[in-house]
Each structure stands twice: as C-alpha cells, then as structure tokens.
Amino acid sequence: MDNKQNQLPLWEVFIQGKNGNPHRHAGSIHASDKNMALQNARDIYTRRGEGRSIWVVKSDNIIASTLDEEGEFFDTTDDKVYRHPTFYKVPEGVKNM
Amino acid sequence: MTEEQKLEQFQARIDAEEKIEPKDWMPEEYRKALIRQMSQHAHSEVIGMQPEGNWALRAPTLRAKKILLAKIQDEGGHGLYLYSATETLGIDRDTMIEQLHEGKAKYSSVFNYPTLNWADIGAIGWLVDGAAIVNQISLQRTSFGSYSRAMIRICKEESFHQRQGYEIMTTMMNGTPEQKEMAQDAMNRWWAPALMMFGPPDNDSAHSKQSLKWKIKRESNDVLRQRFIDKTIDQAHFIGLEIPDKNIRFNKETEHWETSPLDWNEFKQVINGNGPCNHQRLNHHIKYHNEGNWVREAALAFAENEMKLETTTN
Ligand SMILES: [Fe+2]
Ligand SMILES: [Fe+2]
C-alpha cells in the first residue's frame, strides 16, 4: 500500500443532472470501495439536488488523450469536410433541408 | 521544441484565454504556484470549519443550528472540491495534509481568531464568506481548468453562506441593546481580519506579478479588497453597524470608500503562527486526522475482503 496515511483510492465522479441529460464529470473523491464511493460522491457533489444518477469510476481506469498529441490524434477528421452539411450545394428554391 | 518555445506557446495560450488542463505542458513554476495557492485554499476551507463548529451545539434555535450545520458541511465540501482539483496536478492528498501538519502549507490567517459570541457566526458568514466570495468570483476565470471549475461550483454555494450571516447580524441589530452590542463587538473584531484575507498590499505581495501574468489570479489583492470594502460598508450602515475605522470617507470623485491602512505586522504575526488560535486549529486537525486512521484502515481491509469474495464466487 503506497498510501502513506491511507488516503483511500481515487475515483472520478460523473453526475446526470436531469432525466435525459448525459452524465458529466464533476470531480473526484476518495473511497475504499464502490459503495463508499457512491455515498461520498453523493455527499460531496449533490447536496442541492444537482443529480439524479451518479457514476463512479476508479481514476486509474480512465485513459486520457493529451494536448501534445492533439494534432495528429484528431487530424484524421481534417480532410473529411464532406461530413458537414455546409459541404453540399442545395439547388436554389429547395426549402427546409 | 526548446523549453523557451514551449514557454512562449504556453503564454500565448494564456493570453488567448485558453484554459490549461492537467495533462497539458506547463512550466514547473506554474504548477508549483498553483499547488501552493490551491492547497492553501483547500486547507482554509477545512480549517475554517473549526471556528464555526465551536457554535454548532450552542446555536440559539433549531433553525439556526440546522443552517449552521449545512453551512459547515458545505465548507468541508469546498475543501474536498479543491483537494481533488489540486490532485490533478500530480500531488496526492496525503502529501498536502502532511504539508499542512508540518506547517509548510498555510491556510487563511483569518481562521486563527476565536469565535467569542453568537454574533461572531453572523460576522463570519457576512464578512469572511463575503470576502471569500469576492475573491472566488474573480478566480472563476483562473487559467487552470480544474481550479476554475471548482471555483464555479463553490460560488454557486457561497451566497447562502453570506446571507445567513447577514441575517444573524440583522436579527441582532433589531434586538435588545445587549444583542446590538454583541453584533457591533463582533464587527469590530472581524473587520480588519476580513480585509486582510485578500493578502498583502500589491506593492509587497511576493507572488502577485507572475500570478497575474499567468492568470492564476485575475485581479490584484488591492483591487479585490476595495471591491469588498465598497460593498460591505453600505451593508453595515444599512443595519446600523459602525465600521471600526474612524477614517473611513467616501470619495465622490473615485466613488470608492477610503479606509485606514491595515496593521500588516499583525498579519505577519498571525500567518507565521502567533495568532490567538493557531496552535489550537492545527492540533485539532492533527488529532482528529490521526484518530480517524483506524477507520480508513478498517475500510480498506473490508474492501480487500470484498474483492476476495467477489473473485472466489465468480
Ligand atoms: Fe467555502
Ligand atoms: Fe462559505
């Protein structure tokens, strides 16, 4: 155990604010297991009815891309302008498209 | 890319109002300055629970007690938002707590003053949280993403803190002569410490210039302090409280209130450990942190057992 004073493992918290909305990252908490993680997340991030559903994920399990590789990582989309509606010419007079 | 080019690019991002995220390249000094400021901010939220906790069991009504408990719980939450935002910079929470216990990390000097009567709870909510709000609203625009998001969350919760404090002061100012006297006494003791929360004057603030350039801070100590003074003097007069400063004067040209210089010697004394409650605040934190260790140990042992059970039954 590398935790010097047992700070407990780190978890990331995602909260769904309203029915139909996506879960959004709120921050992180420390907890020893999944039940404590859910309870701590509730107590820390939803004291005013900010959420109706919570996801917790161990921080170690999150893989993130970095800004340094942003260019090459996302540039595969750069030459696919035809994915945007503005790429196409619609004959004049055609409505509601 | 050379270090110099990286620095230039970094500053260009800051100048363009981009947010810096934890995994982005950043100068070591930027990271250090953030860890210093954010952990100090987190510690302040948590240590700040103590002077208010002093009155939780002596609140005059059940309503007042429930409000105070909710307010103190919020402050604990603020501490945790900030610790978690600071952890994204690669420092773990244990290290931050260790630095607090060893006196290497500071917390706001205002929490080293005692809460002597119930009106102090009013004065803290109104003045101390009021000052914190002015600072925190400005910090919502800080350049570091995790810090900015924590500040936005905190600001949403703070205005209740200030209002409940002002309500206590208002109630007491509408009360008996003794209650009015208590309110004025609390005002007299908390005014200067609240003004000092913004930090030393701009011309001798050690970290200010670089912090502003990197947009860790968005406005200078003196600018923020003046904003707080202008708001608060009117609020005090509105309920009949006097400002404990004979030299206050409204300058019609600048449209700002002028006040006496603060006693920065006292500030230095208090921040360096010689305030009325420094030892008490720190010892209390150390004691309960250590006494809680068995709970964390037991929780971890329980989690390990659970894991074993899961793997054997699957
Ligand atoms: Fe707070
Ligand atoms: Fe507060």
Short mmCIF file of C-alpha atoms in Angstrom, two decimals, chain A residues 1 3-10 26 28 30 32-34 36 44-45 47-48 64 67, chain B residues 13 24 74 80-81 84 87 92-95 153 157 160 289 293 296-297 299 303 306 310:
data_model
loop_
_atom_site.label_atom_id
_atom_site.label_comp_id
_atom_site.label_asym_id
_atom_site.label_seq_id
_atom_site.Cartn_x
_atom_site.Cartn_y
_atom_site.Cartn_z
CA MET A 1 0.00 0.00 0.00
CA ASN A 3 -0.86 5.36 0.66
CA LYS A 4 1.14 6.87 3.46
CA GLN A 5 -1.81 7.62 5.70
CA ASN A 6 -4.47 5.56 3.94
CA GLN A 7 -5.92 8.35 1.89
CA LEU A 8 -8.00 5.65 0.10
CA PRO A 9 -8.16 5.12 -3.68
CA LEU A 10 -9.20 7.93 -6.00
CA ALA A 26 -17.97 16.66 -11.55
CA SER A 28 -13.13 13.19 -7.80
CA HIS A 30 -11.54 9.12 -2.20
CA SER A 32 -12.26 2.36 -0.14
CA ASP A 33 -14.92 0.57 -2.21
CA LYS A 34 -17.73 1.20 -4.67
CA MET A 36 -18.43 4.27 -0.18
CA ILE A 44 -19.83 15.93 -1.86
CA TYR A 45 -21.30 16.74 -5.26
CA ARG A 47 -26.02 18.49 -1.67
CA ARG A 48 -28.60 20.60 -3.51
CA ALA A 64 -6.97 10.37 -21.48
CA LEU A 67 -2.91 18.09 -25.82
CA ARG B 13 -2.43 30.12 -24.83
CA ASP B 24 -1.07 19.90 -20.83
CA ASP B 74 -20.57 22.98 2.57
CA LEU B 80 -12.76 18.42 -0.97
CA TYR B 81 -13.50 20.03 -4.36
CA SER B 84 -9.41 16.96 -5.78
CA GLU B 87 -4.60 16.37 -7.05
CA ASP B 92 -1.62 13.40 -3.58
CA ARG B 93 -3.86 14.37 -0.75
CA ASP B 94 -1.73 12.77 1.94
CA THR B 95 1.18 14.95 0.93
CA ARG B 153 -19.13 25.14 -8.17
CA GLU B 157 -22.98 27.64 -2.85
CA PHE B 160 -26.31 31.32 1.04
CA HIS B 289 -6.81 13.09 11.38
CA ASN B 293 -6.81 6.40 10.87
CA ARG B 296 -9.57 4.22 6.98
CA GLU B 297 -7.60 1.05 7.78
CA ALA B 299 -12.46 0.37 5.38
CA ALA B 303 -12.71 -3.58 0.68
CA GLU B 306 -15.00 -7.90 -0.53
CA GLU B 310 -16.09 -11.45 -5.44
#
